[in-house]
Coordinates of C-alpha atoms in Angstrom, one line a residue:
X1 CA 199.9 11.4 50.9
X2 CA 203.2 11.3 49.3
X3 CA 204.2 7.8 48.4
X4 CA 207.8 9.3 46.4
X5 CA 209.8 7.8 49.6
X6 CA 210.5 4.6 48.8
X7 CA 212.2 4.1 52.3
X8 CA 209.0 3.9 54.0
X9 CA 207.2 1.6 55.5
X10 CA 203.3 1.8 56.8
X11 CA 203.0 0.1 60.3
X12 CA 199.6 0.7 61.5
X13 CA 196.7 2.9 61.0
X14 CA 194.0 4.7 62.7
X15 CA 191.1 6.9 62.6
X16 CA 190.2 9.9 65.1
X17 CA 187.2 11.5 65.6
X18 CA 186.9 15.2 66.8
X19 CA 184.0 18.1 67.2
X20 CA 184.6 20.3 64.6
X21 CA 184.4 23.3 66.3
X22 CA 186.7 22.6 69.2
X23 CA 190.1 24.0 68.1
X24 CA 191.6 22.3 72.0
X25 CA 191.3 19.4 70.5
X26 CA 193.7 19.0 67.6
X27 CA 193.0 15.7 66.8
X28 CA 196.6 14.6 65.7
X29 CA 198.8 11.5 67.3
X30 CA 201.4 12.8 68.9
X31 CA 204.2 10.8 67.6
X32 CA 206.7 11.8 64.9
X33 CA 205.9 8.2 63.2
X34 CA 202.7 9.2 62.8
X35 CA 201.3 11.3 59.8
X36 CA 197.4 12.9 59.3
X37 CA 196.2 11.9 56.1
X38 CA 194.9 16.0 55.6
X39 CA 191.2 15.2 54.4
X40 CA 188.2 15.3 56.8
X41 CA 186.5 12.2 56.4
X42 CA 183.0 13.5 56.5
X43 CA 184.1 16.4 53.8
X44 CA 183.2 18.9 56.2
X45 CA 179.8 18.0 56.3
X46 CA 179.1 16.3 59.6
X47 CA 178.9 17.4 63.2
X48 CA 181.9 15.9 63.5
X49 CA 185.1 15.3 62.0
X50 CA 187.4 12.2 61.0
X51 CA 190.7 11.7 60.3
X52 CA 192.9 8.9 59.1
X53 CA 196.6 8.8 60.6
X54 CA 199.1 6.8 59.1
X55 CA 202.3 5.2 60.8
X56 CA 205.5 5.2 58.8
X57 CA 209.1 4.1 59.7
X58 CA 212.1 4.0 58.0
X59 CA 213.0 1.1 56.7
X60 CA 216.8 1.3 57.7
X61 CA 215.4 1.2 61.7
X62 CA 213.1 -2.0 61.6
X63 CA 214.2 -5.2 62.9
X64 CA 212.8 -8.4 62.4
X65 CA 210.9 -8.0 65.8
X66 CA 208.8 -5.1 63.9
X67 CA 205.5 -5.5 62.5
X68 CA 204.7 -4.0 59.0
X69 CA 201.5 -3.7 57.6
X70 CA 201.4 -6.5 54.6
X71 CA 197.2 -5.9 53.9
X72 CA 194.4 -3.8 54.5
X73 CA 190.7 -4.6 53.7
X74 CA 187.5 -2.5 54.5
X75 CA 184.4 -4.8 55.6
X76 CA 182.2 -5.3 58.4
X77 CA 183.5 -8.9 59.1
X78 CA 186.6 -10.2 59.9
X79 CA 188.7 -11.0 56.5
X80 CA 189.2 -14.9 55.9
X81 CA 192.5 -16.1 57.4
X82 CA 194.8 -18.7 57.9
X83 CA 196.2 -20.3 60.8
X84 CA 199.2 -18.1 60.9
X85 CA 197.6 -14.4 59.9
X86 CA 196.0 -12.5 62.6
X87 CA 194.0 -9.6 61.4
X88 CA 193.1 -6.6 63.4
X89 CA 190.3 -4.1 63.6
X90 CA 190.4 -0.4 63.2
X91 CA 188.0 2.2 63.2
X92 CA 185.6 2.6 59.9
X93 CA 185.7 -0.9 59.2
X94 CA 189.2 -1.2 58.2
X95 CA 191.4 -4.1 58.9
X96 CA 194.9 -4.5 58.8
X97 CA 197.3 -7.5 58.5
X98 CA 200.4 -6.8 60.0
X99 CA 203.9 -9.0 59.6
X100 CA 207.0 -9.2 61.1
X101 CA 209.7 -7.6 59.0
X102 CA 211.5 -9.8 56.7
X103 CA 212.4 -7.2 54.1
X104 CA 210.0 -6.0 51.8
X105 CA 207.7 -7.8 49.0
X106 CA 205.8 -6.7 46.8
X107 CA 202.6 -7.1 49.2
X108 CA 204.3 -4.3 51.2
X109 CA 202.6 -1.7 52.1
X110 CA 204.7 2.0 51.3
X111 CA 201.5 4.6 51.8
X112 CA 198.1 5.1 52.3
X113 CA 195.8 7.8 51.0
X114 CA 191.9 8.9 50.9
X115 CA 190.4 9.5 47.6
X116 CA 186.4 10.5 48.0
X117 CA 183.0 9.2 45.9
X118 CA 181.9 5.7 44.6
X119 CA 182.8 6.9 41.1
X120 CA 187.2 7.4 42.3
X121 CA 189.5 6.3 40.6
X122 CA 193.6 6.0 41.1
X123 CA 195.6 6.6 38.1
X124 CA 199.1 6.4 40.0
X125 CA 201.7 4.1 39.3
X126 CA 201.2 1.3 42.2
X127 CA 198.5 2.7 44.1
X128 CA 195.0 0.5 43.9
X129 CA 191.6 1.3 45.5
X130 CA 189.8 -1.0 48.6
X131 CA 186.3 -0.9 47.9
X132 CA 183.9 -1.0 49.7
X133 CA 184.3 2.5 51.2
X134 CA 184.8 3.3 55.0
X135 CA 182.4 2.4 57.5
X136 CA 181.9 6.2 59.2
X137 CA 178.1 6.3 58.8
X138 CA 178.3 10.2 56.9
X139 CA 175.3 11.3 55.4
X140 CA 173.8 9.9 51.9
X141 CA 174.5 13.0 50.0
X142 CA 178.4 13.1 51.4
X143 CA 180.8 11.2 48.7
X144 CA 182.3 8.4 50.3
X145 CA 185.6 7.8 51.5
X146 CA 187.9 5.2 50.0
X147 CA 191.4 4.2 50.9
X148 CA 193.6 4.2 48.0
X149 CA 197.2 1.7 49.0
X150 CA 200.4 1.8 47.5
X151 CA 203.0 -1.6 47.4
X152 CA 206.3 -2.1 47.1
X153 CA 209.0 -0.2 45.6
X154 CA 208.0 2.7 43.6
X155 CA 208.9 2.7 39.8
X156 CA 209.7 5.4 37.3
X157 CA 207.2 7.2 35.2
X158 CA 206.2 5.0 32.3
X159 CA 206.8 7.8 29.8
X160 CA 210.2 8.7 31.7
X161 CA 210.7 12.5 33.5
X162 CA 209.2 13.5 30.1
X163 CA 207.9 12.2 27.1
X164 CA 209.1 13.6 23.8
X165 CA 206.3 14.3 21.1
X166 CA 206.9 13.4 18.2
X167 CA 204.9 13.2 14.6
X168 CA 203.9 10.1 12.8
X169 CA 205.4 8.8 9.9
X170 CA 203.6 11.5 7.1
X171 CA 204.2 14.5 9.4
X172 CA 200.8 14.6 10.9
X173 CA 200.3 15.1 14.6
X174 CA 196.9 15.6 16.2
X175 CA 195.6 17.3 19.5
X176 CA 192.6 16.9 21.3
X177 CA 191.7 19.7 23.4
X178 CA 189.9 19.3 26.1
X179 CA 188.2 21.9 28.0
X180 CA 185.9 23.0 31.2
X181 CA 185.1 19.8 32.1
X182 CA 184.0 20.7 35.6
X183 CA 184.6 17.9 37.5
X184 CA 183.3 17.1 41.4
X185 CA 183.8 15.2 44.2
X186 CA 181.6 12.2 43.8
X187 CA 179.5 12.2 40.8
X188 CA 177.4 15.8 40.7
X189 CA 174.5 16.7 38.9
X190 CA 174.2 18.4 35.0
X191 CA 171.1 20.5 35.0
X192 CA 171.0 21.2 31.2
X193 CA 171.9 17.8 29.3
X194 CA 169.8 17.8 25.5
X195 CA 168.8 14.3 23.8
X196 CA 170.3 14.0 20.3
X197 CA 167.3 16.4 19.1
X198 CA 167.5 19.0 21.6
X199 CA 165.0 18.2 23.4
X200 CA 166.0 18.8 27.8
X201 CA 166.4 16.0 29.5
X202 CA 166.2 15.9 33.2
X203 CA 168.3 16.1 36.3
X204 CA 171.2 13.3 36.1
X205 CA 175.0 12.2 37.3
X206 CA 177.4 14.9 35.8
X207 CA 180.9 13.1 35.9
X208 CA 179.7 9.7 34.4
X209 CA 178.4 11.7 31.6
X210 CA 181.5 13.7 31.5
X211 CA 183.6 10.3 31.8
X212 CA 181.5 8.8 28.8
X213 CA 181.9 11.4 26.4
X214 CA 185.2 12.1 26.6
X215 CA 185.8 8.1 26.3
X216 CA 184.0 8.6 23.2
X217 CA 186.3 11.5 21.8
X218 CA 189.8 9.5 22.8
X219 CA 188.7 6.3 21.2
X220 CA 186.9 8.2 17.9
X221 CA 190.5 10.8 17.6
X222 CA 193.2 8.9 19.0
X223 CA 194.8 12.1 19.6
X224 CA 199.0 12.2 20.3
X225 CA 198.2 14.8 22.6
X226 CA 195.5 15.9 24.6
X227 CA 195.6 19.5 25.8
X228 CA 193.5 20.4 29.2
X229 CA 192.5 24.2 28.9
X230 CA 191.1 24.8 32.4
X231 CA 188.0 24.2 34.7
X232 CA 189.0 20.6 35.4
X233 CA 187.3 21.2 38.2
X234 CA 184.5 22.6 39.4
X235 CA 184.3 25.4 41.8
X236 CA 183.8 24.8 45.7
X237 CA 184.5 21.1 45.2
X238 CA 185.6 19.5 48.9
X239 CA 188.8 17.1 47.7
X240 CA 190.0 18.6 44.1
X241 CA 192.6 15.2 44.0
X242 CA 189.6 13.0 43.9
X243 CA 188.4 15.5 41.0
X244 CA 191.4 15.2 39.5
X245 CA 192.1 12.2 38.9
X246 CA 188.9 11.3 37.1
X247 CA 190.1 13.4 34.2
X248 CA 193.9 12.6 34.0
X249 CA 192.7 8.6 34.4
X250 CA 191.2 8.2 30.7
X251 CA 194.2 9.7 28.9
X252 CA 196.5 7.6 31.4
X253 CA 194.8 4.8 30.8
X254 CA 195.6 5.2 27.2
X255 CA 199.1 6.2 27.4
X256 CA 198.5 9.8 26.2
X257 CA 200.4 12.5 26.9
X258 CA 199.1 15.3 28.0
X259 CA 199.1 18.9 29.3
X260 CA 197.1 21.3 31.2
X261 CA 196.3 24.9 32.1
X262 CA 194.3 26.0 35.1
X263 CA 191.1 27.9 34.6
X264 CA 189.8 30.9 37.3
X265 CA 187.6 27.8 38.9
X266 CA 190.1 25.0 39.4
X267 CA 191.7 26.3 42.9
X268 CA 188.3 28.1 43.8
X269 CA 186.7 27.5 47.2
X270 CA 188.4 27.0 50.7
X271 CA 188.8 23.5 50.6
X272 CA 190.1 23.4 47.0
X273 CA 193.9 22.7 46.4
X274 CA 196.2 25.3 45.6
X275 CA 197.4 25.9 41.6
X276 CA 201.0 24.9 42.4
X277 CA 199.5 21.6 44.4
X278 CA 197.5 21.0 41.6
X279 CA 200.4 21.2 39.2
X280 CA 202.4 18.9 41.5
X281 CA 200.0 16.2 41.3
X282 CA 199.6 16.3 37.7
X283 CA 203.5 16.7 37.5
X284 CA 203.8 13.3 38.9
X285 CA 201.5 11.2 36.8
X286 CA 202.2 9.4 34.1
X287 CA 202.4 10.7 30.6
X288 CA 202.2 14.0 32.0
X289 CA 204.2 16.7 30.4
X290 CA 202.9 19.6 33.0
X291 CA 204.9 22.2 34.3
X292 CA 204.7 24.9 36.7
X293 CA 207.3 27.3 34.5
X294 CA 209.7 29.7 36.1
X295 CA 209.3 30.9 39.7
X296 CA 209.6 34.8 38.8
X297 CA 206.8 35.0 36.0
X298 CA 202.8 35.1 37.5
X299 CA 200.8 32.4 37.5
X300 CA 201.5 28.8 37.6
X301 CA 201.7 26.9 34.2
X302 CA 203.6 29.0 31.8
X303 CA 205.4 26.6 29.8
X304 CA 206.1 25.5 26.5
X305 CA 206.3 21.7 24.6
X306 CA 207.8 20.9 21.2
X307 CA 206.7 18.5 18.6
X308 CA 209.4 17.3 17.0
X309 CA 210.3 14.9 13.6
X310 CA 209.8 11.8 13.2
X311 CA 212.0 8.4 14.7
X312 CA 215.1 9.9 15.9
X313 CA 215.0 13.6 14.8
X314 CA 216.4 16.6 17.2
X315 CA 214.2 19.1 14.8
X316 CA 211.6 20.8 15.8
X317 CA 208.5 21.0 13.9
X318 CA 206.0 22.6 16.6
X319 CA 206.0 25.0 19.6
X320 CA 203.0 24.9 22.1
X321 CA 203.1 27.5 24.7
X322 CA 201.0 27.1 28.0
X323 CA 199.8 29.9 29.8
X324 CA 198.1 30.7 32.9
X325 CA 195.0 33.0 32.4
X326 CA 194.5 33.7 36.8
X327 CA 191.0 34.2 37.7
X328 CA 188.6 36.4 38.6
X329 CA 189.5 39.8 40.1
X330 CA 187.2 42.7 41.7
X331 CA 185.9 45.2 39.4
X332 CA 184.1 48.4 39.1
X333 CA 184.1 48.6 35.5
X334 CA 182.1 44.6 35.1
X335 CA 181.3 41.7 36.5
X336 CA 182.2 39.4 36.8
X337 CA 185.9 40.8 35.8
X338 CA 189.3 38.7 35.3
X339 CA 192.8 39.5 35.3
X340 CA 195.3 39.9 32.5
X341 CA 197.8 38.2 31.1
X342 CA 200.9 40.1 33.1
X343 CA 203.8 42.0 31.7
X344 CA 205.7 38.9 33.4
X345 CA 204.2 36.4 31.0
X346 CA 204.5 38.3 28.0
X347 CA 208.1 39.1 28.2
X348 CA 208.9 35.6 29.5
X349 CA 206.4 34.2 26.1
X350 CA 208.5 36.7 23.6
X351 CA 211.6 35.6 24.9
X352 CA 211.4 32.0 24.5
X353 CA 209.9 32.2 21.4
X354 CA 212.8 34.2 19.9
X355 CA 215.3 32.3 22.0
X356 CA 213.6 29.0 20.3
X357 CA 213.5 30.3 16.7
X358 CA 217.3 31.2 16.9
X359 CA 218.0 27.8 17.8
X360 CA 216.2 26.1 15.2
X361 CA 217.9 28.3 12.3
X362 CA 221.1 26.7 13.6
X363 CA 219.7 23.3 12.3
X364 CA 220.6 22.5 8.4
X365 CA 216.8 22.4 7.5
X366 CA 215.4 25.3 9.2
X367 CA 213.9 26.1 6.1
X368 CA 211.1 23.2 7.3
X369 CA 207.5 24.9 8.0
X370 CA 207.6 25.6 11.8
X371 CA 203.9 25.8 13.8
X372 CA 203.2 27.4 16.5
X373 CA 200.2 27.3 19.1
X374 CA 198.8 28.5 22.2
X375 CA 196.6 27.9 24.7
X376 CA 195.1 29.6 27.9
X377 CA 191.7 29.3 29.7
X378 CA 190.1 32.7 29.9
X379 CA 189.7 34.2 26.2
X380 CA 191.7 37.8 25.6
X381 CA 189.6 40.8 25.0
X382 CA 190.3 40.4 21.4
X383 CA 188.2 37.1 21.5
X384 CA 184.7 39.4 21.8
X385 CA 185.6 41.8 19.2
X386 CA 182.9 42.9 17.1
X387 CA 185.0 43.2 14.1
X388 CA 186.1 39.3 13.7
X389 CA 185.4 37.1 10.9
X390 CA 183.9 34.2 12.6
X391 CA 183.8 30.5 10.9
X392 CA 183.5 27.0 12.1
X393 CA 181.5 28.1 14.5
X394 CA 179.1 30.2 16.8
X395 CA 179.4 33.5 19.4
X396 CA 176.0 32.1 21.5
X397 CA 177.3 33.8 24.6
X398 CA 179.0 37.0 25.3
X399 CA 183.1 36.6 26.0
X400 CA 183.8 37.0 29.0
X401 CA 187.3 38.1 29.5
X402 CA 189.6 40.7 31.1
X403 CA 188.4 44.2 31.0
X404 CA 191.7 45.6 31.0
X405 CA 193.8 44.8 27.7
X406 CA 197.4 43.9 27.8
X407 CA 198.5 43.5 24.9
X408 CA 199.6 39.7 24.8
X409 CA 197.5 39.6 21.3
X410 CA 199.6 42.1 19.7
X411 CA 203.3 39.7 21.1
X412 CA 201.1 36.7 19.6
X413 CA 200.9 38.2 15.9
X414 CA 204.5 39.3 16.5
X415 CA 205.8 35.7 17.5
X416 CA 204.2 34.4 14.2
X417 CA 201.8 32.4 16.3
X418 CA 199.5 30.5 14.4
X419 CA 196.5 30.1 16.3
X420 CA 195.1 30.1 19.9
X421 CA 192.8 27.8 22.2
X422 CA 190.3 29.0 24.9
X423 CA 187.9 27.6 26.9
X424 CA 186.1 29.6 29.5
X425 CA 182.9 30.5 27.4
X426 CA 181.3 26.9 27.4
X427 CA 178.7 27.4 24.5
X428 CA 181.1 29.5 21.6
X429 CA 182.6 27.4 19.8
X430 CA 184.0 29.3 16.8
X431 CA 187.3 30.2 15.2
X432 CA 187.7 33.4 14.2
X433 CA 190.5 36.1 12.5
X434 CA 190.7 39.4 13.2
X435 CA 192.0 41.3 10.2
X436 CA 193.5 44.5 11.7
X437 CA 197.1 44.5 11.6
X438 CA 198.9 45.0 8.6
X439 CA 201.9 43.6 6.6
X440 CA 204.4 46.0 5.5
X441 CA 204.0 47.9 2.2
X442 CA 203.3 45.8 -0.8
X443 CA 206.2 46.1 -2.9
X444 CA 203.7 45.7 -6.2
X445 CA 201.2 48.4 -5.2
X446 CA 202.9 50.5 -2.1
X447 CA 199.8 49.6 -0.2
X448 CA 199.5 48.3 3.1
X449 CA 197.9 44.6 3.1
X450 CA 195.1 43.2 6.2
X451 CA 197.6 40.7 8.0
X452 CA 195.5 37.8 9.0
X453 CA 195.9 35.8 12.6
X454 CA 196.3 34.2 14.8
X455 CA 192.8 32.3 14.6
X456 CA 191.2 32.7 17.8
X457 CA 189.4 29.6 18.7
X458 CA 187.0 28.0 21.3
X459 CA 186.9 24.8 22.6
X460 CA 183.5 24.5 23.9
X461 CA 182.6 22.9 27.3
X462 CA 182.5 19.4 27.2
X463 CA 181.4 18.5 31.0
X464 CA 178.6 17.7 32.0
X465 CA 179.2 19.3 35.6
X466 CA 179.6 23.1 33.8
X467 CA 176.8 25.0 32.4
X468 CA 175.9 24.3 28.6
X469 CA 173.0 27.0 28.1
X470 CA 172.2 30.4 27.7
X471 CA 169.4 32.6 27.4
X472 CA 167.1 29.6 28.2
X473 CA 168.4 27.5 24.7
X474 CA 170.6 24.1 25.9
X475 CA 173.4 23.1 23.8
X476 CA 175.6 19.4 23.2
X477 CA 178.6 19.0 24.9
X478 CA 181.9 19.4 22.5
X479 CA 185.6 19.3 22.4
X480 CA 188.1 20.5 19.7
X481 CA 190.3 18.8 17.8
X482 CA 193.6 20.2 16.1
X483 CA 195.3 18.3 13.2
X484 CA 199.1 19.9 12.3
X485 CA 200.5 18.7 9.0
X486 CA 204.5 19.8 9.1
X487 CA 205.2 18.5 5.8
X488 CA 202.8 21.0 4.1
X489 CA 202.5 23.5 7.3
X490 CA 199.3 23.1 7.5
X491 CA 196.7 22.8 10.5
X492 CA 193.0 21.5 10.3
X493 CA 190.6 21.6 13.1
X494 CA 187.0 20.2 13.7
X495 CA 184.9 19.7 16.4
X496 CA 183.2 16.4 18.3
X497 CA 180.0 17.2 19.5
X498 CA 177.8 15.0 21.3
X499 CA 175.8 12.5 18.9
X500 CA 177.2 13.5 16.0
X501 CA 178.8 10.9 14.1
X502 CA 180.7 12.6 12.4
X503 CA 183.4 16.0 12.5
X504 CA 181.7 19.1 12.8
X505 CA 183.0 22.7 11.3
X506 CA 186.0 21.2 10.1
X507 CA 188.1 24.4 8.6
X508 CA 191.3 24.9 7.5
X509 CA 193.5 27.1 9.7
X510 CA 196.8 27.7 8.0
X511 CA 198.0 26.4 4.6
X512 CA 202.1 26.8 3.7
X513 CA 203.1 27.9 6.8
X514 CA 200.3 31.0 6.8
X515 CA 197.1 32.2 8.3
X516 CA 194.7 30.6 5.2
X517 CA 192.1 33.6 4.7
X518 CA 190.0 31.1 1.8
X519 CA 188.6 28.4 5.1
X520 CA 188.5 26.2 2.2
X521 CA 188.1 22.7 3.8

């Protein structure tokens, strides 16, 4: 529920139950005041379904004769009160305490929402969890639902409409990037977890895996940015918010910005929010420097952040670029088949990158080494050519990318673009170069010289809720993790992988400003 009007007051609250099937009954209060709370209660499981229904007013239109709601618990009893609060009962084991209006406090309530699963968490400004969950009886296997409150008068952002990145002190900036982490509504189950030998463990809770390795990663990297490159979520998941926020929550918590892609499972399944919902959750949340990108080139998340000096500087040092990879598409030619990056995206990429290199030669020290990334979900054709150089890592699966090639490889090595980040294929977990473009003629000999780059890199799948096997061998959970150096243009990256102590394939990428062929560490 959107808690951005900061006009609004919740009066009451209520809970209707309907047969599922019978579309006569349209279980809604018909009242403008009151608003459906769009999430079954059961999750579509039950015989039945529930709704919550919240009452809002204005706050211009109360009067001192109307009551407001100033508390809500959830329990079977009646909460403690004193001589002059009066609680009252409402379906699911809620109760509300309701005041006359005497202007609003901090204690007042401004919106009400449903988040799902014992494991949920709220990372918005101002919003808090009442545990226990509802009362509604649903079956043990169905996620709970919990009401999530908000109070008072809604603040800013913490990190403002959007946070500007820039590098520490010695020109260093590092990335975490975080992919396929597959998250559920309630906790899930990982069928292929390994102990730190590799020996398979059995059946367990996928998210609180998920939730402690990750912990591990941020605390271990203290990355200034964490890049999300698809499959937060896990397909066919009942409330994707719930999902959500378990993997925003730990870099919120930790005031670190971040950004995200969506990956062909994020909006899959008919209960699963949309890409552009998605986006306007994550738009919302703290620290977050998501975008949806312009209106008239496909997808949703095409967008671009720059890193830039240090203290005060207006110079740009780095250029990330954000795309959105789609999803799966019917195919005679494989399957299962995914779509393209489109013409769309490819012209909109080349022109803001030449648009953003002509404004950074108007700056008195242009001549600074400028990086550039990129980062999708679904790996390009070029990612499972048989002709790469791999290092830092391993092909253990087959890519599995578009069948049909267009071309946004070949605008990559034309916008000097350094490197790129996948996820997508959960167990490869290599960088690679592909060494068939040339330079032009060498001046010395009149021969024409391999050109080297981008890298194409993997990010391997670091939740516990996605698959981490193939052809019967399990593998550890892992993220990567990208250091950029702009005072010697450089860029290292490593890997965390589960029980290893310490960095794993650590390679260098790019040396001076250029592709580094040695991978010299």
């Amino acid at each position: 529920m959107d808690g951005g009007n900061t006009h609004m007051l919740v009066t009451d609250l209520a809970v209707s139950f309907c047969p599922p099937s019978d579309t006569r009954v349209p279980c809604v209060i018909d009242s403008p005041k009151w608003q459906r709370i769009e999430k079954d209660l059961y999750l579509h499981a039950a015989q039945q379904s529930a709704w919550l229904h919240v009452a809002r007013s204005e706050e211009k239109e109360l009067t001192a004769e109307d009551l407001v709601v100033d508390d809500i618990r959830v329990g079977e009893l009646c909460p403690n009160s004193s001589p002059d609060e009066s609680w009252e009962s409402r379906p699911g084991g809620m109760w509300i305490l309701r005041r006359n209006y005497k202007g609003r406090s901090h204690h007042t309530v401004t919106a009400v929402d449903v988040l799902f699963g014992m494991d949920a968490v709220d990372p918005r400004p101002q919003w808090n969890l009442i545990r226990p969950a509802l009362q509604l009886k649903a079956q043990q296997d169905v996620p709970v639902a919990m009401l999530s409150v908000q109070r008072g008068t809604a603040k800013p952002r913490p990190n403002g409409p959007q946070a500007t990145l820039r590098v520490g002190e010695g020109g260093k900036f590092k990335i975490a990037q975080i992919s396929d982490t597959h998250m559920v509504t309630g906790v899930g189950v990982c069928k292929d977890a390994v102990d730190r030998n590799g020996q398979a463990l059995p059946e367990s809770e996928a998210d609180p895996l998920t939730v402690t390795f990750l912990n591990e990663i941020l605390d271990v990297e203290k990355p200034n940015l964490v890049i999300l490159t698809g499959d937060q979520l896990h397909h066919d998941i009942p409330d994707s918010q719930s999902a959500l926020f378990k993997v925003v929550v730990l870099l919120i918590e930790r005031s670190i910005p971040y950004a995200a892609v969506f990956g062909n499972h994020d909006a899959e399944g008919i209960h699963a929010l949309s890409r552009m919902a998605q986006m306007s959750l994550l738009q919302d949340l703290p620290f977050s420097l998501c975008r949806p990108g312009p209106e008239k080139v496909n997808g949703v998340g095409n967008y671009y952040v720059r890193i830039f000096g240090h203290a005060q500087s207006q110079l740009p040092l780095s250029t990330l670029y954000f795309l959105d990879s789609h999803g799966q598409v019917p195919s005679t030619l494989k399957d299962p088949d995914y779509d393209c990056i489109k013409q769309s995206q490819i012209e909109w990429f080349t022109c803001t990158s030449q648009a953003l290199r002509k404004k950074r030669e108007d700056y008195e020290s242009s001549d600074r080494f400028h990086l550039s990334l990129a980062f999708m979900h679904i790996p390009l054709p070029e990612y499972g050519d048989s002709k790469l150089l791999i290092r830092g890592g391993q092909r253990r699966e087959p890519t599995e990318g578009p069948s049909f090639n267009s071309h946004f490889y070949d605008a990559l090595v034309k916008e000097g673009i350094s490197a790129m980040g996948c996820g997508h294929d959960h167990v490869n977990d290599f960088c690679a170069l592909r060494p068939d473009h040339t330079h032009d003629q060498s001046p010395q000999y009149g021969l024409k010289v391999p050109q080297l780059g981008p890298w194409l890199c993997y990010g391997g799948g670091s939740g516990f809720g996605g698959y981490c096997s193939y052809d019967g061998k399990r593998y550890h959970r892992r993220s990567r993790v990208w250091e950029l150096d702009t005072n010697t243009g450089g860029i290292k990256t490593w890997k965390r992988v589960e029980y290893a102590v310490e960095r794993v394939d650590q390679l260098v990428l790019v040396k001076g400003g250029e592709v580094a062929p040695d991978f010299k560490k």
